[in-house]
């Protein structure tokens, strides 16, 4: 106990300074080479960060029409008055020399040349309409990062052209996990960390894959609270510092742990029998299935001691219903492994055995507000597409709202996908198998990328359309679900820095007209926001003043078992739908697809707290932090390093079935032996960007005004 007190005492200072580092505002236009005194009128505009999918609420302070500082909006539950370093850093994109400043067209020789907006629209419109006429609307696909503005414009654009092929990046993020929750409990859930007595995080690190409000809550609970926090991760991640227990696990075997913990609850009758009787379908089939999944069995597979597994299960049962396995996000079972879908089902099942759904400190299933129908004369709805979305037959269990972009890649490779548009997506570098995306896109007749910088996907496009940065545009309204229902605004804080960049609403208005379907986009962003808000009884001025407004529509109540949106209305441990799709109808064991052979390592990734995917790699200040703190090394356990005679900082060659490269090693005790870990973004080597780091090869010393396709390749 005294050790625990000391640890918590120590953490108090540690966590406090970590939070402080992300609090408040930092100067922005002062970053980088040109420090500039700002003069003129001071203004404050409500907006939402675009540095990652958390969309934190911000106040942007401008002076004389230039961005001065950013601050987290305290009323926004996602930022809780804070921003993370990435948010401050990514805002610098607005003034970055790496910005796209005009539309670009790829020429026959592969180089890019500027083209006027009018010519770009005309050429894209002609090519696209002739593709649709020849091959039908199923030969066109649209891939986007799913955020409210493009969730409005993207599907509308595809539908106006008659295509059902609309996808998100989820097949590179959390599609397996979300699909598992969809078919087991009807949708996603959140962990009520603030009120829990015990929480298990499986491959989820709030201190690495950051969202500021969650990070603050985590630090508070860890330091002040009496909640037991368990981190299950092959590495001692940055959240583990604040946790009570680190459980190292063989990557991709979390399912064995969950099944064995379920075995213990059932075998020792520690589960919530009342909840199971009333709200669970397929309990007896599951019980029979897990009979042989003892802690000893799991231990052999996942490397966690049998006694530790049994104890964790008993402790969770003891703390239930204020105990929960957190839903996790990407790395562990978002999409990484052949058994990710099954692992997600097992998480949902274990929580059901705890009877924690809807309970204080348990697993919360909440609703989201919805915007009402818009006036049909001004905002006509395009007719429904007359074909089945490409991929739906092959991947029938994928969450409908996401779809699977892998189906687009497959159709591109087999030559049936003729036109692909990307919005705020860097599939060719950021999803998986960049070489395969490059091959696939090279077979597509028309590739269009809408981005703010010349991404690797843009490098493979025929046309690149430069959007203005998020600080320079007004967008469709953002609704936030959860215990409270809210609505937030991303507003225009400054005029465009580069006159030839345009916001998405304008791009779709003009592009749709060039494609002959302009009648579906005949409104401005302001008109759209006003119409959307009118359905909620709000005005744009109200929202502009506060940045975020609470709606009275949430009916969340602790202690109320939620409605499970499954065919049976129950938690489905046995699913007819899943069985029909050719997978095991009952939750059971499945192995990960590959295991290392002699001399090989397991390989995992984890976010760098200061980087977002590929998109921050051209932000100088963020890259400086990564470099200064050597965050871009390949982690290796000290015993492995000693065996191989590798010293800290030494450069090694790493090789997989897909890729070979050299990298410096970080020798550490914070990783299980036999596992290697590469922080995300390290893998992004970009000769195209002058500020990109970790470049092993020569790169242009000055930023070129035209881009050569060759530079896109290492
Ligand atoms: N800094 C930063 N924060 C972000 C983002 C970002 O780009 N940068 N992006 C946002 C987005 S889009 C997402 S999806 C989330 C992702 O959030 P997370 O999924 O939490 O992100 P990661 O850091 O990739 O993974 C968390 C941990 O999983 C561990 N892990 C890897 N494989 C396994 C496994 O098989 N089993 C177990 N138990 N653990 C494993 C890793 O070691 C790592 O410590 O982050 C969000 N926040
Ligand atoms: N190895 C590895 N791969 C991963 C992950 C990992 O942890 N490791 N994480 C995965 C996860 S969780 C996710 S969510 C995906 C993310 O994958 P993506 O959604 O593709 O994210 P990024 O790679 O950051 O690319 C986003 C693109 O959007 C552009 N952009 C930024 N702001 C704007 C804007 O205002 N307008 C427009 N039009 N474009 C803009 C950026 O310049 C960038 O080119 O990556 C996945 N891939
Ligand atoms: S977590 Fe950071 S990068 Fe993501 S939206 Fe919030 S402030 Fe921006
Ligand atoms: Mo993600």
Tab-separated table of N, CA, C and O in Angstrom, residues 261-325:
chain	number	residue	atom	x	y	z
A	261	UNK	N	-11.027	-15.558	-19.492
A	261	UNK	CA	-11.667	-14.792	-18.412
A	261	UNK	C	-13.164	-15.110	-18.375
A	261	UNK	O	-13.766	-15.218	-17.298
A	262	UNK	N	-13.770	-15.276	-19.558
A	262	UNK	CA	-15.192	-15.654	-19.616
A	262	UNK	C	-15.379	-17.041	-19.007
A	262	UNK	O	-16.351	-17.296	-18.274
A	263	UNK	N	-14.434	-17.942	-19.310
A	263	UNK	CA	-14.471	-19.301	-18.752
A	263	UNK	C	-14.514	-19.230	-17.220
A	263	UNK	O	-15.333	-19.905	-16.584
A	264	UNK	N	-13.648	-18.413	-16.652
A	264	UNK	CA	-13.581	-18.307	-15.186
A	264	UNK	C	-14.912	-17.785	-14.627
A	264	UNK	O	-15.454	-18.332	-13.665
A	265	UNK	N	-15.460	-16.733	-15.245
A	265	UNK	CA	-16.731	-16.183	-14.745
A	265	UNK	C	-17.838	-17.228	-14.777
A	265	UNK	O	-18.653	-17.318	-13.847
A	266	UNK	N	-17.859	-18.017	-15.848
A	266	UNK	CA	-18.942	-18.996	-15.990
A	266	UNK	C	-18.690	-20.199	-15.072
A	266	UNK	O	-19.577	-20.611	-14.316
A	267	UNK	N	-17.479	-20.721	-15.108
A	267	UNK	CA	-17.100	-21.890	-14.296
A	267	UNK	C	-17.320	-21.603	-12.805
A	267	UNK	O	-17.843	-22.437	-12.073
A	268	UNK	N	-16.936	-20.413	-12.356
A	268	UNK	CA	-17.023	-20.083	-10.928
A	268	UNK	C	-18.316	-19.345	-10.585
A	268	UNK	O	-18.479	-18.819	-9.479
A	269	UNK	N	-19.220	-19.318	-11.567
A	269	UNK	CA	-20.541	-18.677	-11.397
A	269	UNK	C	-20.439	-17.251	-10.854
A	269	UNK	O	-21.174	-16.844	-9.946
A	270	UNK	N	-19.535	-16.508	-11.430
A	270	UNK	CA	-19.330	-15.120	-11.000
A	270	UNK	C	-20.035	-14.135	-11.938
A	270	UNK	O	-19.960	-12.939	-11.745
A	271	UNK	N	-20.698	-14.663	-12.964
A	271	UNK	CA	-21.337	-13.769	-13.938
A	271	UNK	C	-22.698	-13.302	-13.430
A	271	UNK	O	-23.263	-13.874	-12.491
A	272	UNK	N	-23.229	-12.274	-14.093
A	272	UNK	CA	-24.521	-11.697	-13.699
A	272	UNK	C	-25.644	-12.536	-14.334
A	272	UNK	O	-26.043	-12.305	-15.481
A	273	UNK	N	-26.134	-13.516	-13.570
A	273	UNK	CA	-27.098	-14.488	-14.120
A	273	UNK	C	-28.412	-13.807	-14.527
A	273	UNK	O	-29.030	-14.185	-15.520
A	274	UNK	N	-28.800	-12.781	-13.782
A	274	UNK	CA	-30.068	-12.102	-14.092
A	274	UNK	C	-29.957	-11.385	-15.449
A	274	UNK	O	-30.837	-11.502	-16.302
A	275	UNK	N	-28.847	-10.648	-15.617
A	275	UNK	CA	-28.659	-9.938	-16.889
A	275	UNK	C	-28.614	-10.934	-18.041
A	275	UNK	O	-29.238	-10.737	-19.085
A	276	UNK	N	-27.870	-12.014	-17.835
A	276	UNK	CA	-27.721	-13.020	-18.893
A	276	UNK	C	-29.079	-13.606	-19.262
A	276	UNK	O	-29.412	-13.749	-20.442
A	277	UNK	N	-29.871	-13.931	-18.277
A	277	UNK	CA	-31.182	-14.540	-18.531
A	277	UNK	C	-32.067	-13.583	-19.336
A	277	UNK	O	-32.724	-13.974	-20.294
A	278	UNK	N	-32.039	-12.318	-18.949
A	278	UNK	CA	-32.964	-11.369	-19.570
A	278	UNK	C	-32.466	-10.763	-20.881
A	278	UNK	O	-33.257	-10.416	-21.756
A	279	UNK	N	-31.139	-10.635	-21.009
A	279	UNK	CA	-30.645	-9.816	-22.122
A	279	UNK	C	-29.608	-10.480	-23.031
A	279	UNK	O	-29.004	-9.800	-23.855
A	280	UNK	N	-29.365	-11.777	-22.831
A	280	UNK	CA	-28.320	-12.419	-23.642
A	280	UNK	C	-28.904	-13.561	-24.461
A	280	UNK	O	-29.673	-14.370	-23.951
A	281	UNK	N	-28.519	-13.601	-25.726
A	281	UNK	CA	-28.915	-14.706	-26.602
A	281	UNK	C	-27.685	-15.586	-26.852
A	281	UNK	O	-26.613	-15.076	-27.160
A	282	UNK	N	-27.832	-16.893	-26.696
A	282	UNK	CA	-26.755	-17.838	-27.026
A	282	UNK	C	-25.806	-18.113	-25.878
A	282	UNK	O	-24.686	-18.575	-26.081
A	283	UNK	N	-26.268	-17.861	-24.639
A	283	UNK	CA	-25.369	-18.077	-23.491
A	283	UNK	C	-24.926	-19.532	-23.390
A	283	UNK	O	-23.750	-19.821	-23.167
A	284	UNK	N	-25.855	-20.468	-23.587
A	284	UNK	CA	-25.480	-21.873	-23.383
A	284	UNK	C	-24.537	-22.374	-24.468
A	284	UNK	O	-23.617	-23.158	-24.192
A	285	UNK	N	-24.732	-21.894	-25.678
A	285	UNK	CA	-23.793	-22.254	-26.757
A	285	UNK	C	-22.394	-21.713	-26.429
A	285	UNK	O	-21.377	-22.397	-26.601
A	286	UNK	N	-22.350	-20.484	-25.900
A	286	UNK	CA	-21.071	-19.849	-25.550
A	286	UNK	C	-20.428	-20.579	-24.367
A	286	UNK	O	-19.232	-20.865	-24.358
A	287	UNK	N	-21.265	-20.942	-23.397
A	287	UNK	CA	-20.776	-21.645	-22.199
A	287	UNK	C	-20.101	-22.957	-22.616
A	287	UNK	O	-19.010	-23.295	-22.149
A	288	UNK	N	-20.748	-23.664	-23.514
A	288	UNK	CA	-20.197	-24.941	-23.991
A	288	UNK	C	-18.872	-24.690	-24.725
A	288	UNK	O	-17.893	-25.410	-24.548
A	289	UNK	N	-18.858	-23.615	-25.506
A	289	UNK	CA	-17.677	-23.277	-26.307
A	289	UNK	C	-16.470	-22.977	-25.411
A	289	UNK	O	-15.364	-23.409	-25.694
A	290	UNK	N	-16.687	-22.220	-24.338
A	290	UNK	CA	-15.540	-21.783	-23.527
A	290	UNK	C	-15.132	-22.810	-22.458
A	290	UNK	O	-14.167	-22.589	-21.733
A	291	UNK	N	-15.871	-23.924	-22.391
A	291	UNK	CA	-15.548	-24.958	-21.404
A	291	UNK	C	-14.069	-25.335	-21.423
A	291	UNK	O	-13.427	-25.463	-20.380
A	292	UNK	N	-13.545	-25.494	-22.623
A	292	UNK	CA	-12.143	-25.950	-22.736
A	292	UNK	C	-11.148	-24.779	-22.757
A	292	UNK	O	-9.944	-24.991	-22.780
A	293	UNK	N	-11.662	-23.536	-22.749
A	293	UNK	CA	-10.746	-22.385	-22.815
A	293	UNK	C	-10.324	-21.958	-21.411
A	293	UNK	O	-10.674	-20.883	-20.926
A	294	UNK	N	-9.589	-22.811	-20.775
A	294	UNK	CA	-9.146	-22.549	-19.402
A	294	UNK	C	-8.025	-21.517	-19.392
A	294	UNK	O	-7.372	-21.289	-20.427
A	295	UNK	N	-7.751	-20.907	-18.242
A	295	UNK	CA	-6.611	-19.983	-18.148
A	295	UNK	C	-5.299	-20.670	-18.558
A	295	UNK	O	-4.451	-20.036	-19.182
A	296	UNK	N	-5.160	-21.948	-18.254
A	296	UNK	CA	-3.926	-22.666	-18.632
A	296	UNK	C	-3.821	-22.747	-20.148
A	296	UNK	O	-2.763	-22.549	-20.734
A	297	UNK	N	-4.951	-23.045	-20.779
A	297	UNK	CA	-4.984	-23.102	-22.255
A	297	UNK	C	-4.590	-21.746	-22.834
A	297	UNK	O	-3.742	-21.649	-23.718
A	298	UNK	N	-5.202	-20.680	-22.319
A	298	UNK	CA	-4.951	-19.340	-22.860
A	298	UNK	C	-3.508	-18.917	-22.627
A	298	UNK	O	-2.876	-18.276	-23.486
A	299	UNK	N	-2.989	-19.275	-21.465
A	299	UNK	CA	-1.637	-18.872	-21.103
A	299	UNK	C	-0.614	-19.328	-22.143
A	299	UNK	O	0.299	-18.580	-22.505
A	300	UNK	N	-0.787	-20.550	-22.626
A	300	UNK	CA	0.109	-21.095	-23.658
A	300	UNK	C	0.091	-20.236	-24.920
A	300	UNK	O	1.085	-20.089	-25.606
A	301	UNK	N	-1.076	-19.659	-25.209
A	301	UNK	CA	-1.247	-18.895	-26.454
A	301	UNK	C	-0.828	-17.430	-26.272
A	301	UNK	O	-0.093	-16.875	-27.088
A	302	UNK	N	-1.305	-16.808	-25.189
A	302	UNK	CA	-1.143	-15.353	-25.088
A	302	UNK	C	0.023	-14.935	-24.195
A	302	UNK	O	0.343	-13.754	-24.120
A	303	UNK	N	0.639	-15.903	-23.524
A	303	UNK	CA	1.827	-15.581	-22.735
A	303	UNK	C	1.532	-14.921	-21.396
A	303	UNK	O	2.448	-14.466	-20.723
A	304	UNK	N	0.249	-14.830	-21.027
A	304	UNK	CA	-0.092	-14.261	-19.710
A	304	UNK	C	-0.252	-15.437	-18.749
A	304	UNK	O	-0.897	-16.437	-19.081
A	305	UNK	N	0.309	-15.327	-17.558
A	305	UNK	CA	0.222	-16.360	-16.535
A	305	UNK	C	-1.222	-16.781	-16.275
A	305	UNK	O	-2.093	-15.915	-16.151
A	306	UNK	N	-1.480	-18.080	-16.145
A	306	UNK	CA	-2.848	-18.564	-15.900
A	306	UNK	C	-3.435	-17.946	-14.630
A	306	UNK	O	-4.616	-17.564	-14.595
A	307	UNK	N	-2.612	-17.808	-13.620
A	307	UNK	CA	-3.088	-17.254	-12.353
A	307	UNK	C	-3.484	-15.778	-12.519
A	307	UNK	O	-4.463	-15.302	-11.941
A	308	UNK	N	-2.710	-15.055	-13.325
A	308	UNK	CA	-3.029	-13.640	-13.594
A	308	UNK	C	-4.377	-13.543	-14.320
A	308	UNK	O	-5.229	-12.701	-13.982
A	309	UNK	N	-4.592	-14.420	-15.282
A	309	UNK	CA	-5.860	-14.399	-16.042
A	309	UNK	C	-7.040	-14.637	-15.100
A	309	UNK	O	-8.031	-13.885	-15.108
A	310	UNK	N	-6.912	-15.680	-14.265
A	310	UNK	CA	-8.015	-16.020	-13.348
A	310	UNK	C	-8.260	-14.877	-12.361
A	310	UNK	O	-9.415	-14.503	-12.087
A	311	UNK	N	-7.181	-14.285	-11.865
A	311	UNK	CA	-7.324	-13.187	-10.893
A	311	UNK	C	-7.993	-11.971	-11.531
A	311	UNK	O	-8.875	-11.343	-10.931
A	312	UNK	N	-7.582	-11.649	-12.738
A	312	UNK	CA	-8.201	-10.506	-13.431
A	312	UNK	C	-9.708	-10.726	-13.567
A	312	UNK	O	-10.516	-9.817	-13.311
A	313	UNK	N	-10.088	-11.930	-13.974
A	313	UNK	CA	-11.521	-12.230	-14.151
A	313	UNK	C	-12.256	-12.069	-12.823
A	313	UNK	O	-13.331	-11.456	-12.765
A	314	UNK	N	-11.668	-12.608	-11.746
A	314	UNK	CA	-12.332	-12.528	-10.429
A	314	UNK	C	-12.423	-11.078	-9.955
A	314	UNK	O	-13.460	-10.657	-9.413
A	315	UNK	N	-11.375	-10.326	-10.158
A	315	UNK	CA	-11.400	-8.913	-9.731
A	315	UNK	C	-12.450	-8.123	-10.510
A	315	UNK	O	-13.143	-7.268	-9.947
A	316	UNK	N	-12.554	-8.406	-11.797
A	316	UNK	CA	-13.566	-7.711	-12.610
A	316	UNK	C	-14.961	-8.062	-12.098
A	316	UNK	O	-15.827	-7.187	-11.976
A	317	UNK	N	-15.183	-9.334	-11.793
A	317	UNK	CA	-16.500	-9.767	-11.292
A	317	UNK	C	-16.798	-9.092	-9.954
A	317	UNK	O	-17.930	-8.657	-9.702
A	318	UNK	N	-15.794	-8.989	-9.128
A	318	UNK	CA	-15.936	-8.366	-7.802
A	318	UNK	C	-16.338	-6.885	-7.947
A	318	UNK	O	-17.173	-6.377	-7.206
A	319	UNK	N	-15.742	-6.217	-8.908
A	319	UNK	CA	-16.023	-4.786	-9.105
A	319	UNK	C	-17.297	-4.541	-9.916
A	319	UNK	O	-17.817	-3.428	-9.953
A	320	UNK	N	-17.803	-5.576	-10.606
A	320	UNK	CA	-18.980	-5.417	-11.476
A	320	UNK	C	-20.195	-4.989	-10.664
A	320	UNK	O	-20.301	-5.357	-9.497
A	321	UNK	N	-21.121	-4.210	-11.233
A	321	UNK	CA	-21.142	-3.792	-12.633
A	321	UNK	C	-20.284	-2.560	-12.942
A	321	UNK	O	-20.272	-2.118	-14.084
A	322	UNK	N	-19.567	-2.023	-11.915
A	322	UNK	CA	-18.715	-0.854	-12.190
A	322	UNK	C	-17.339	-1.314	-12.673
A	322	UNK	O	-16.310	-0.835	-12.198
A	323	UNK	N	-17.336	-2.268	-13.579
A	323	UNK	CA	-16.093	-2.780	-14.154
A	323	UNK	C	-16.333	-2.957	-15.642
A	323	UNK	O	-17.430	-3.336	-16.043
A	324	UNK	N	-15.312	-2.689	-16.439
A	324	UNK	CA	-15.559	-2.722	-17.887
A	324	UNK	C	-14.263	-2.963	-18.661
A	324	UNK	O	-13.197	-2.482	-18.263
A	325	UNK	N	-14.379	-3.748	-19.733
A	325	UNK	CA	-13.291	-3.812	-20.699
A	325	UNK	C	-13.559	-2.676	-21.676
A	325	UNK	O	-14.614	-2.635	-22.326
